[in-house]
Every structure is written in C-alpha cells, then in structure tokens.
C-alpha cells in the first residue's frame, strides 16, 4: 500500500519523458488524486463483500484488483490506462483498509485482542 501511495511522487517527474504518448499537466494532477476516489469506492462495499465471500477470499479479490492496476500502469499505451490503473489500485487499497482490521481481529487470540 505504501508503494501505491508514494508512486505518484517520482512518477509525476518521470512520466512526461518516459512514455511514448503525450501526458498533460492535468493528467499528472488527476493521476495523483484519482486514487483517493477509487479508495472511497472500494471501501464502501468491502464490508458486505467480505461478509458474503469471507474476509480471506475478499482480501485475495481486492489484491487482484491492485495487481491489475499495476499491470495497467506498467503496460500503459495511453493516459487513460494510467487513470484506470490508479482507480483500480484505489479500489483495492480502500477495500483492504476496511477488511484487514476485521480479519486481524478475528484471527487474533482472545487474550491479546485489544492489547495495544
């Protein structure tokens, strides 16, 4: 998650000269902010999804979204692919931030829950 959050800082400096398609300043701004929109969208249904298919399998599902997002970012042929990749990463991270605390609480031994 940290890599995804920090990706835009070096990418905004390297993208304009490192890709074969045109990237505008507005595109760079949207890559940075669109992640947060995806995170909100991912967090909202994450609880229901994890209740339906279990916490474990929902984490796998959301991690697959993150991997697909990275594929879009690394194989981008146009700026829209970068946006789709960031949205998918946002959805995955937002959902994982909802599901992981519940999963950890469920698998922790009862005598150490709430210690810290």
mmCIF file of N, CA and C in Angstrom:
data_model
loop_
_atom_site.group_PDB
_atom_site.id
_atom_site.type_symbol
_atom_site.label_atom_id
_atom_site.label_comp_id
_atom_site.label_asym_id
_atom_site.label_seq_id
_atom_site.Cartn_x
_atom_site.Cartn_y
_atom_site.Cartn_z
ATOM 1 N N UNK A 1 0.821 -1.192 0.000
ATOM 2 C CA UNK A 1 0.000 0.000 0.000
ATOM 3 C C UNK A 1 0.867 1.258 0.000
ATOM 4 N N UNK A 2 1.970 1.202 0.700
ATOM 5 C CA UNK A 2 2.861 2.357 0.736
ATOM 6 C C UNK A 2 3.448 2.671 -0.623
ATOM 7 N N UNK A 3 3.785 1.650 -1.372
ATOM 8 C CA UNK A 3 4.315 1.856 -2.715
ATOM 9 C C UNK A 3 3.265 2.500 -3.610
ATOM 10 N N UNK A 4 2.037 2.071 -3.472
ATOM 11 C CA UNK A 4 0.960 2.635 -4.281
ATOM 12 C C UNK A 4 0.733 4.097 -3.909
ATOM 13 N N UNK A 5 0.733 4.393 -2.624
ATOM 14 C CA UNK A 5 0.520 5.771 -2.180
ATOM 15 C C UNK A 5 1.662 6.683 -2.626
ATOM 16 N N UNK A 6 2.885 6.197 -2.570
ATOM 17 C CA UNK A 6 4.038 7.009 -2.916
ATOM 18 C C UNK A 6 4.421 6.995 -4.382
ATOM 19 N N UNK A 7 3.735 6.219 -5.183
ATOM 20 C CA UNK A 7 4.094 6.061 -6.593
ATOM 21 C C UNK A 7 4.040 7.359 -7.363
ATOM 22 N N UNK A 8 3.079 8.211 -7.074
ATOM 23 C CA UNK A 8 2.886 9.401 -7.898
ATOM 24 C C UNK A 8 4.013 10.411 -7.769
ATOM 25 N N UNK A 9 4.682 10.469 -6.646
ATOM 26 C CA UNK A 9 5.731 11.469 -6.469
ATOM 27 C C UNK A 9 6.860 11.305 -7.492
ATOM 28 N N UNK A 10 7.504 10.146 -7.583
ATOM 29 C CA UNK A 10 8.536 10.016 -8.618
ATOM 30 C C UNK A 10 7.954 9.864 -10.021
ATOM 31 N N UNK A 11 6.749 9.296 -10.118
ATOM 32 C CA UNK A 11 6.156 9.071 -11.437
ATOM 33 C C UNK A 11 5.805 10.386 -12.127
ATOM 34 N N UNK A 12 5.339 11.363 -11.373
ATOM 35 C CA UNK A 12 4.995 12.650 -11.991
ATOM 36 C C UNK A 12 6.213 13.317 -12.619
ATOM 37 N N UNK A 13 7.384 13.086 -12.056
ATOM 38 C CA UNK A 13 8.601 13.660 -12.632
ATOM 39 C C UNK A 13 9.094 12.853 -13.836
ATOM 40 N N UNK A 14 8.887 11.538 -13.804
ATOM 41 C CA UNK A 14 9.431 10.677 -14.855
ATOM 42 C C UNK A 14 8.483 10.409 -16.023
ATOM 43 N N UNK A 15 7.190 10.466 -15.794
ATOM 44 C CA UNK A 15 6.237 10.092 -16.837
ATOM 45 C C UNK A 15 6.319 10.934 -18.107
ATOM 46 N N UNK A 16 6.368 12.253 -18.030
ATOM 47 C CA UNK A 16 6.356 13.026 -19.283
ATOM 48 C C UNK A 16 7.478 12.665 -20.251
ATOM 49 N N UNK A 17 8.641 12.321 -19.744
ATOM 50 C CA UNK A 17 9.746 11.986 -20.642
ATOM 51 C C UNK A 17 9.931 10.481 -20.819
ATOM 52 N N UNK A 18 9.241 9.677 -20.031
ATOM 53 C CA UNK A 18 9.476 8.244 -20.061
ATOM 54 C C UNK A 18 8.466 7.420 -20.826
ATOM 55 N N UNK A 19 7.439 8.053 -21.386
ATOM 56 C CA UNK A 19 6.431 7.306 -22.138
ATOM 57 C C UNK A 19 6.350 7.833 -23.559
ATOM 58 N N UNK A 20 5.771 7.043 -24.436
ATOM 59 C CA UNK A 20 5.714 7.407 -25.851
ATOM 60 C C UNK A 20 4.436 8.150 -26.224
ATOM 61 N N UNK A 21 3.588 8.435 -25.252
ATOM 62 C CA UNK A 21 2.363 9.169 -25.520
ATOM 63 C C UNK A 21 2.381 10.472 -24.735
ATOM 64 N N UNK A 22 1.520 11.380 -25.135
ATOM 65 C CA UNK A 22 1.500 12.712 -24.531
ATOM 66 C C UNK A 22 0.761 12.681 -23.195
ATOM 67 N N UNK A 23 1.390 13.277 -22.199
ATOM 68 C CA UNK A 23 0.776 13.423 -20.879
ATOM 69 C C UNK A 23 0.773 14.909 -20.536
ATOM 70 N N UNK A 24 -0.412 15.404 -20.253
ATOM 71 C CA UNK A 24 -0.524 16.825 -19.910
ATOM 72 C C UNK A 24 -0.349 17.020 -18.401
ATOM 73 N N UNK A 25 -0.223 18.255 -17.999
ATOM 74 C CA UNK A 25 -0.119 18.589 -16.577
ATOM 75 C C UNK A 25 -1.405 18.197 -15.851
ATOM 76 N N UNK A 26 -2.542 18.368 -16.518
ATOM 77 C CA UNK A 26 -3.816 17.959 -15.917
ATOM 78 C C UNK A 26 -3.879 16.445 -15.707
ATOM 79 N N UNK A 27 -3.313 15.684 -16.641
ATOM 80 C CA UNK A 27 -3.245 14.227 -16.477
ATOM 81 C C UNK A 27 -2.437 13.875 -15.229
ATOM 82 N N UNK A 28 -1.325 14.524 -15.045
ATOM 83 C CA UNK A 28 -0.482 14.256 -13.878
ATOM 84 C C UNK A 28 -1.221 14.577 -12.581
ATOM 85 N N UNK A 29 -1.978 15.649 -12.584
ATOM 86 C CA UNK A 29 -2.760 16.006 -11.394
ATOM 87 C C UNK A 29 -3.835 14.957 -11.118
ATOM 88 N N UNK A 30 -4.480 14.492 -12.167
ATOM 89 C CA UNK A 30 -5.551 13.517 -11.970
ATOM 90 C C UNK A 30 -5.010 12.164 -11.507
ATOM 91 N N UNK A 31 -3.815 11.765 -11.969
ATOM 92 C CA UNK A 31 -3.228 10.508 -11.509
ATOM 93 C C UNK A 31 -3.014 10.533 -10.006
ATOM 94 N N UNK A 32 -2.646 11.687 -9.499
ATOM 95 C CA UNK A 32 -2.385 11.810 -8.069
ATOM 96 C C UNK A 32 -3.656 11.756 -7.248
ATOM 97 N N UNK A 33 -4.737 12.332 -7.744
ATOM 98 C CA UNK A 33 -5.949 12.445 -6.940
ATOM 99 C C UNK A 33 -6.974 11.352 -7.180
ATOM 100 N N UNK A 34 -6.955 10.726 -8.325
ATOM 101 C CA UNK A 34 -7.978 9.747 -8.669
ATOM 102 C C UNK A 34 -7.885 8.489 -7.799
ATOM 103 N N UNK A 35 -6.716 8.260 -7.256
ATOM 104 C CA UNK A 35 -6.536 7.132 -6.340
ATOM 105 C C UNK A 35 -7.489 7.239 -5.152
ATOM 106 N N UNK A 36 -7.617 8.438 -4.582
ATOM 107 C CA UNK A 36 -8.494 8.644 -3.423
ATOM 108 C C UNK A 36 -9.953 8.376 -3.727
ATOM 109 N N UNK A 37 -10.372 8.724 -4.934
ATOM 110 C CA UNK A 37 -11.756 8.449 -5.343
ATOM 111 C C UNK A 37 -11.981 6.945 -5.414
ATOM 112 N N UNK A 38 -11.016 6.230 -5.981
ATOM 113 C CA UNK A 38 -11.118 4.771 -6.032
ATOM 114 C C UNK A 38 -11.143 4.151 -4.649
ATOM 115 N N UNK A 39 -10.381 4.723 -3.712
ATOM 116 C CA UNK A 39 -10.348 4.187 -2.347
ATOM 117 C C UNK A 39 -11.708 4.317 -1.668
ATOM 118 N N UNK A 40 -12.384 5.428 -1.888
ATOM 119 C CA UNK A 40 -13.720 5.606 -1.323
ATOM 120 C C UNK A 40 -14.684 4.590 -1.926
ATOM 121 N N UNK A 41 -14.611 4.437 -3.237
ATOM 122 C CA UNK A 41 -15.487 3.488 -3.926
ATOM 123 C C UNK A 41 -15.219 2.062 -3.450
ATOM 124 N N UNK A 42 -13.977 1.727 -3.191
ATOM 125 C CA UNK A 42 -13.642 0.379 -2.739
ATOM 126 C C UNK A 42 -14.024 0.120 -1.298
ATOM 127 N N UNK A 43 -13.930 1.127 -0.460
ATOM 128 C CA UNK A 43 -14.210 0.940 0.963
ATOM 129 C C UNK A 43 -15.697 0.731 1.233
ATOM 130 N N UNK A 44 -16.550 1.351 0.456
ATOM 131 C CA UNK A 44 -17.989 1.283 0.734
ATOM 132 C C UNK A 44 -18.566 -0.134 0.673
ATOM 133 N N UNK A 45 -18.335 -0.907 -0.395
ATOM 134 C CA UNK A 45 -18.920 -2.253 -0.425
ATOM 135 C C UNK A 45 -18.047 -3.342 0.200
ATOM 136 N N UNK A 46 -16.873 -2.993 0.690
ATOM 137 C CA UNK A 46 -15.928 -4.012 1.157
ATOM 138 C C UNK A 46 -16.474 -4.841 2.312
ATOM 139 N N UNK A 47 -17.182 -4.220 3.231
ATOM 140 C CA UNK A 47 -17.736 -4.956 4.365
ATOM 141 C C UNK A 47 -18.741 -6.003 3.936
ATOM 142 N N UNK A 48 -19.640 -5.629 3.043
ATOM 143 C CA UNK A 48 -20.647 -6.576 2.541
ATOM 144 C C UNK A 48 -19.993 -7.717 1.767
ATOM 145 N N UNK A 49 -19.032 -7.354 0.917
ATOM 146 C CA UNK A 49 -18.357 -8.380 0.115
ATOM 147 C C UNK A 49 -17.607 -9.353 1.025
ATOM 148 N N UNK A 50 -16.920 -8.827 2.039
ATOM 149 C CA UNK A 50 -16.177 -9.715 2.932
ATOM 150 C C UNK A 50 -17.114 -10.587 3.757
ATOM 151 N N UNK A 51 -18.304 -10.098 4.058
ATOM 152 C CA UNK A 51 -19.280 -10.918 4.780
ATOM 153 C C UNK A 51 -19.847 -12.015 3.881
ATOM 154 N N UNK A 52 -19.957 -11.735 2.585
ATOM 155 C CA UNK A 52 -20.516 -12.721 1.658
ATOM 156 C C UNK A 52 -19.516 -13.811 1.293
ATOM 157 N N UNK A 53 -18.263 -13.433 0.995
ATOM 158 C CA UNK A 53 -17.320 -14.442 0.491
ATOM 159 C C UNK A 53 -16.189 -14.745 1.465
ATOM 160 N N UNK A 54 -16.219 -14.206 2.628
ATOM 161 C CA UNK A 54 -15.253 -14.370 3.720
ATOM 162 C C UNK A 54 -14.161 -13.308 3.623
ATOM 163 N N UNK A 55 -13.567 -13.022 4.764
ATOM 164 C CA UNK A 55 -12.521 -11.999 4.814
ATOM 165 C C UNK A 55 -11.318 -12.418 3.968
ATOM 166 N N UNK A 56 -10.965 -13.671 4.084
ATOM 167 C CA UNK A 56 -9.775 -14.173 3.393
ATOM 168 C C UNK A 56 -9.896 -14.054 1.880
ATOM 169 N N UNK A 57 -11.002 -14.541 1.328
ATOM 170 C CA UNK A 57 -11.166 -14.506 -0.123
ATOM 171 C C UNK A 57 -11.415 -13.089 -0.630
ATOM 172 N N UNK A 58 -12.021 -12.255 0.182
ATOM 173 C CA UNK A 58 -12.205 -10.872 -0.246
ATOM 174 C C UNK A 58 -10.859 -10.153 -0.315
ATOM 175 N N UNK A 59 -9.940 -10.464 0.597
ATOM 176 C CA UNK A 59 -8.605 -9.861 0.524
ATOM 177 C C UNK A 59 -7.891 -10.298 -0.747
ATOM 178 N N UNK A 60 -8.053 -11.539 -1.131
ATOM 179 C CA UNK A 60 -7.454 -12.028 -2.380
ATOM 180 C C UNK A 60 -8.064 -11.291 -3.574
ATOM 181 N N UNK A 61 -9.371 -11.137 -3.566
ATOM 182 C CA UNK A 61 -10.056 -10.431 -4.647
ATOM 183 C C UNK A 61 -9.560 -8.991 -4.773
ATOM 184 N N UNK A 62 -9.452 -8.303 -3.650
ATOM 185 C CA UNK A 62 -9.023 -6.908 -3.690
ATOM 186 C C UNK A 62 -7.543 -6.788 -4.064
ATOM 187 N N UNK A 63 -6.750 -7.765 -3.686
ATOM 188 C CA UNK A 63 -5.339 -7.754 -4.089
ATOM 189 C C UNK A 63 -5.212 -7.973 -5.595
ATOM 190 N N UNK A 64 -6.097 -8.773 -6.166
ATOM 191 C CA UNK A 64 -6.102 -8.970 -7.618
ATOM 192 C C UNK A 64 -6.386 -7.653 -8.330
ATOM 193 N N UNK A 65 -7.288 -6.842 -7.772
ATOM 194 C CA UNK A 65 -7.551 -5.523 -8.351
ATOM 195 C C UNK A 65 -6.292 -4.655 -8.339
ATOM 196 N N UNK A 66 -5.530 -4.735 -7.252
ATOM 197 C CA UNK A 66 -4.289 -3.964 -7.164
ATOM 198 C C UNK A 66 -3.284 -4.442 -8.209
ATOM 199 N N UNK A 67 -3.175 -5.748 -8.383
ATOM 200 C CA UNK A 67 -2.252 -6.297 -9.375
ATOM 201 C C UNK A 67 -2.661 -5.878 -10.786
ATOM 202 N N UNK A 68 -3.949 -5.925 -11.082
ATOM 203 C CA UNK A 68 -4.426 -5.480 -12.393
ATOM 204 C C UNK A 68 -4.121 -3.993 -12.582
ATOM 205 N N UNK A 69 -4.258 -3.219 -11.511
ATOM 206 C CA UNK A 69 -3.904 -1.803 -11.576
ATOM 207 C C UNK A 69 -2.443 -1.599 -11.923
ATOM 208 N N UNK A 70 -1.565 -2.384 -11.302
ATOM 209 C CA UNK A 70 -0.130 -2.284 -11.631
ATOM 210 C C UNK A 70 0.119 -2.675 -13.077
ATOM 211 N N UNK A 71 -0.595 -3.673 -13.570
ATOM 212 C CA UNK A 71 -0.432 -4.079 -14.973
ATOM 213 C C UNK A 71 -0.821 -2.929 -15.895
ATOM 214 N N UNK A 72 -1.939 -2.268 -15.583
ATOM 215 C CA UNK A 72 -2.330 -1.110 -16.388
ATOM 216 C C UNK A 72 -1.252 -0.030 -16.370
ATOM 217 N N UNK A 73 -0.657 0.205 -15.201
ATOM 218 C CA UNK A 73 0.359 1.250 -15.097
ATOM 219 C C UNK A 73 1.635 0.889 -15.860
ATOM 220 N N UNK A 74 2.038 -0.357 -15.788
ATOM 221 C CA UNK A 74 3.296 -0.746 -16.426
ATOM 222 C C UNK A 74 3.158 -0.972 -17.922
ATOM 223 N N UNK A 75 1.968 -1.297 -18.394
ATOM 224 C CA UNK A 75 1.762 -1.579 -19.817
ATOM 225 C C UNK A 75 1.011 -0.458 -20.529
ATOM 226 N N UNK A 76 0.936 0.711 -19.939
ATOM 227 C CA UNK A 76 0.120 1.804 -20.474
ATOM 228 C C UNK A 76 0.575 2.238 -21.865
ATOM 229 N N UNK A 77 -0.405 2.364 -22.743
ATOM 230 C CA UNK A 77 -0.180 2.872 -24.099
ATOM 231 C C UNK A 77 -0.861 4.225 -24.293
ATOM 232 N N UNK A 78 -1.636 4.656 -23.296
ATOM 233 C CA UNK A 78 -2.332 5.937 -23.340
ATOM 234 C C UNK A 78 -2.568 6.403 -21.910
ATOM 235 N N UNK A 79 -2.848 7.681 -21.765
ATOM 236 C CA UNK A 79 -3.009 8.227 -20.417
ATOM 237 C C UNK A 79 -4.244 7.673 -19.706
ATOM 238 N N UNK A 80 -5.278 7.281 -20.453
ATOM 239 C CA UNK A 80 -6.459 6.717 -19.797
ATOM 240 C C UNK A 80 -6.122 5.414 -19.078
ATOM 241 N N UNK A 81 -5.150 4.667 -19.594
ATOM 242 C CA UNK A 81 -4.753 3.415 -18.946
ATOM 243 C C UNK A 81 -4.104 3.696 -17.589
ATOM 244 N N UNK A 82 -3.379 4.794 -17.488
ATOM 245 C CA UNK A 82 -2.805 5.183 -16.205
ATOM 246 C C UNK A 82 -3.909 5.527 -15.209
ATOM 247 N N UNK A 83 -4.937 6.204 -15.681
ATOM 248 C CA UNK A 83 -6.060 6.550 -14.807
ATOM 249 C C UNK A 83 -6.799 5.305 -14.335
ATOM 250 N N UNK A 84 -7.043 4.380 -15.238
ATOM 251 C CA UNK A 84 -7.727 3.133 -14.867
ATOM 252 C C UNK A 84 -6.892 2.360 -13.847
ATOM 253 N N UNK A 85 -5.587 2.306 -14.058
ATOM 254 C CA UNK A 85 -4.712 1.616 -13.117
ATOM 255 C C UNK A 85 -4.763 2.224 -11.732
ATOM 256 N N UNK A 86 -4.747 3.544 -11.652
ATOM 257 C CA UNK A 86 -4.808 4.220 -10.350
ATOM 258 C C UNK A 86 -6.168 4.023 -9.684
ATOM 259 N N UNK A 87 -7.247 4.023 -10.460
ATOM 260 C CA UNK A 87 -8.571 3.781 -9.881
ATOM 261 C C UNK A 87 -8.642 2.370 -9.319
ATOM 262 N N UNK A 88 -8.166 1.388 -10.082
ATOM 263 C CA UNK A 88 -8.194 0.005 -9.600
ATOM 264 C C UNK A 88 -7.356 -0.153 -8.334
ATOM 265 N N UNK A 89 -6.217 0.486 -8.300
ATOM 266 C CA UNK A 89 -5.399 0.439 -7.092
ATOM 267 C C UNK A 89 -6.125 1.088 -5.923
ATOM 268 N N UNK A 90 -6.789 2.185 -6.172
ATOM 269 C CA UNK A 90 -7.539 2.855 -5.114
ATOM 270 C C UNK A 90 -8.658 1.993 -4.579
ATOM 271 N N UNK A 91 -9.396 1.347 -5.468
ATOM 272 C CA UNK A 91 -10.473 0.457 -5.039
ATOM 273 C C UNK A 91 -9.908 -0.673 -4.183
ATOM 274 N N UNK A 92 -8.825 -1.272 -4.630
ATOM 275 C CA UNK A 92 -8.215 -2.367 -3.883
ATOM 276 C C UNK A 92 -7.707 -1.944 -2.515
ATOM 277 N N UNK A 93 -7.005 -0.827 -2.455
ATOM 278 C CA UNK A 93 -6.444 -0.355 -1.184
ATOM 279 C C UNK A 93 -7.552 0.084 -0.240
ATOM 280 N N UNK A 94 -8.547 0.798 -0.750
ATOM 281 C CA UNK A 94 -9.656 1.225 0.099
ATOM 282 C C UNK A 94 -10.395 0.043 0.699
ATOM 283 N N UNK A 95 -10.608 -0.983 -0.106
ATOM 284 C CA UNK A 95 -11.290 -2.180 0.383
ATOM 285 C C UNK A 95 -10.421 -2.935 1.389
ATOM 286 N N UNK A 96 -9.139 -3.062 1.097
ATOM 287 C CA UNK A 96 -8.250 -3.764 2.024
ATOM 288 C C UNK A 96 -8.148 -3.048 3.369
ATOM 289 N N UNK A 97 -8.150 -1.727 3.345
ATOM 290 C CA UNK A 97 -8.097 -0.969 4.600
ATOM 291 C C UNK A 97 -9.361 -1.175 5.433
ATOM 292 N N UNK A 98 -10.424 -1.607 4.811
ATOM 293 C CA UNK A 98 -11.655 -1.916 5.524
ATOM 294 C C UNK A 98 -11.649 -3.349 6.043
ATOM 295 N N UNK A 99 -11.161 -4.269 5.238
ATOM 296 C CA UNK A 99 -11.262 -5.698 5.568
ATOM 297 C C UNK A 99 -10.142 -6.178 6.492
ATOM 298 N N UNK A 100 -8.931 -5.702 6.298
ATOM 299 C CA UNK A 100 -7.784 -6.227 7.047
ATOM 300 C C UNK A 100 -7.938 -6.075 8.560
ATOM 301 N N UNK A 101 -8.368 -4.930 9.089
ATOM 302 C CA UNK A 101 -8.521 -4.846 10.551
ATOM 303 C C UNK A 101 -9.516 -5.855 11.109
ATOM 304 N N UNK A 102 -10.577 -6.095 10.377
ATOM 305 C CA UNK A 102 -11.563 -7.089 10.821
ATOM 306 C C UNK A 102 -10.959 -8.483 10.799
ATOM 307 N N UNK A 103 -10.237 -8.793 9.742
ATOM 308 C CA UNK A 103 -9.600 -10.104 9.631
ATOM 309 C C UNK A 103 -8.598 -10.334 10.758
ATOM 310 N N UNK A 104 -7.777 -9.333 11.033
ATOM 311 C CA UNK A 104 -6.775 -9.458 12.093
ATOM 312 C C UNK A 104 -7.454 -9.647 13.448
ATOM 313 N N UNK A 105 -8.526 -8.912 13.680
ATOM 314 C CA UNK A 105 -9.253 -9.061 14.941
ATOM 315 C C UNK A 105 -9.859 -10.450 15.082
ATOM 316 N N UNK A 106 -10.300 -11.017 13.980
ATOM 317 C CA UNK A 106 -10.915 -12.342 14.032
ATOM 318 C C UNK A 106 -9.903 -13.461 14.241
ATOM 319 N N UNK A 107 -8.684 -13.302 13.728
ATOM 320 C CA UNK A 107 -7.712 -14.386 13.856
ATOM 321 C C UNK A 107 -6.826 -14.246 15.088
ATOM 322 N N UNK A 108 -6.878 -13.079 15.743
ATOM 323 C CA UNK A 108 -6.062 -12.881 16.944
ATOM 324 C C UNK A 108 -6.584 -13.731 18.086
ATOM 325 N N UNK A 109 -5.678 -14.159 18.913
ATOM 326 C CA UNK A 109 -6.081 -14.931 20.083
ATOM 327 C C UNK A 109 -6.841 -14.022 21.039
ATOM 328 N N UNK A 110 -7.885 -14.520 21.658
ATOM 329 C CA UNK A 110 -8.719 -13.673 22.522
ATOM 330 C C UNK A 110 -7.964 -12.951 23.629
ATOM 331 N N UNK A 111 -6.929 -13.569 24.186
ATOM 332 C CA UNK A 111 -6.240 -12.922 25.326
ATOM 333 C C UNK A 111 -5.337 -11.760 24.899
ATOM 334 N N UNK A 112 -5.051 -11.602 23.605
ATOM 335 C CA UNK A 112 -4.214 -10.481 23.184
ATOM 336 C C UNK A 112 -4.991 -9.436 22.372
ATOM 337 N N UNK A 113 -6.266 -9.666 22.118
ATOM 338 C CA UNK A 113 -7.060 -8.677 21.388
ATOM 339 C C UNK A 113 -7.170 -7.399 22.194
ATOM 340 N N UNK A 114 -6.954 -6.300 21.552
ATOM 341 C CA UNK A 114 -7.094 -5.010 22.198
ATOM 342 C C UNK A 114 -5.942 -4.640 23.134
ATOM 343 N N UNK A 115 -4.848 -5.382 23.102
ATOM 344 C CA UNK A 115 -3.698 -5.108 23.973
ATOM 345 C C UNK A 115 -3.078 -3.772 23.664
ATOM 346 N N UNK A 116 -2.913 -3.475 22.410
ATOM 347 C CA UNK A 116 -2.146 -2.285 22.032
ATOM 348 C C UNK A 116 -3.090 -1.191 21.740
#
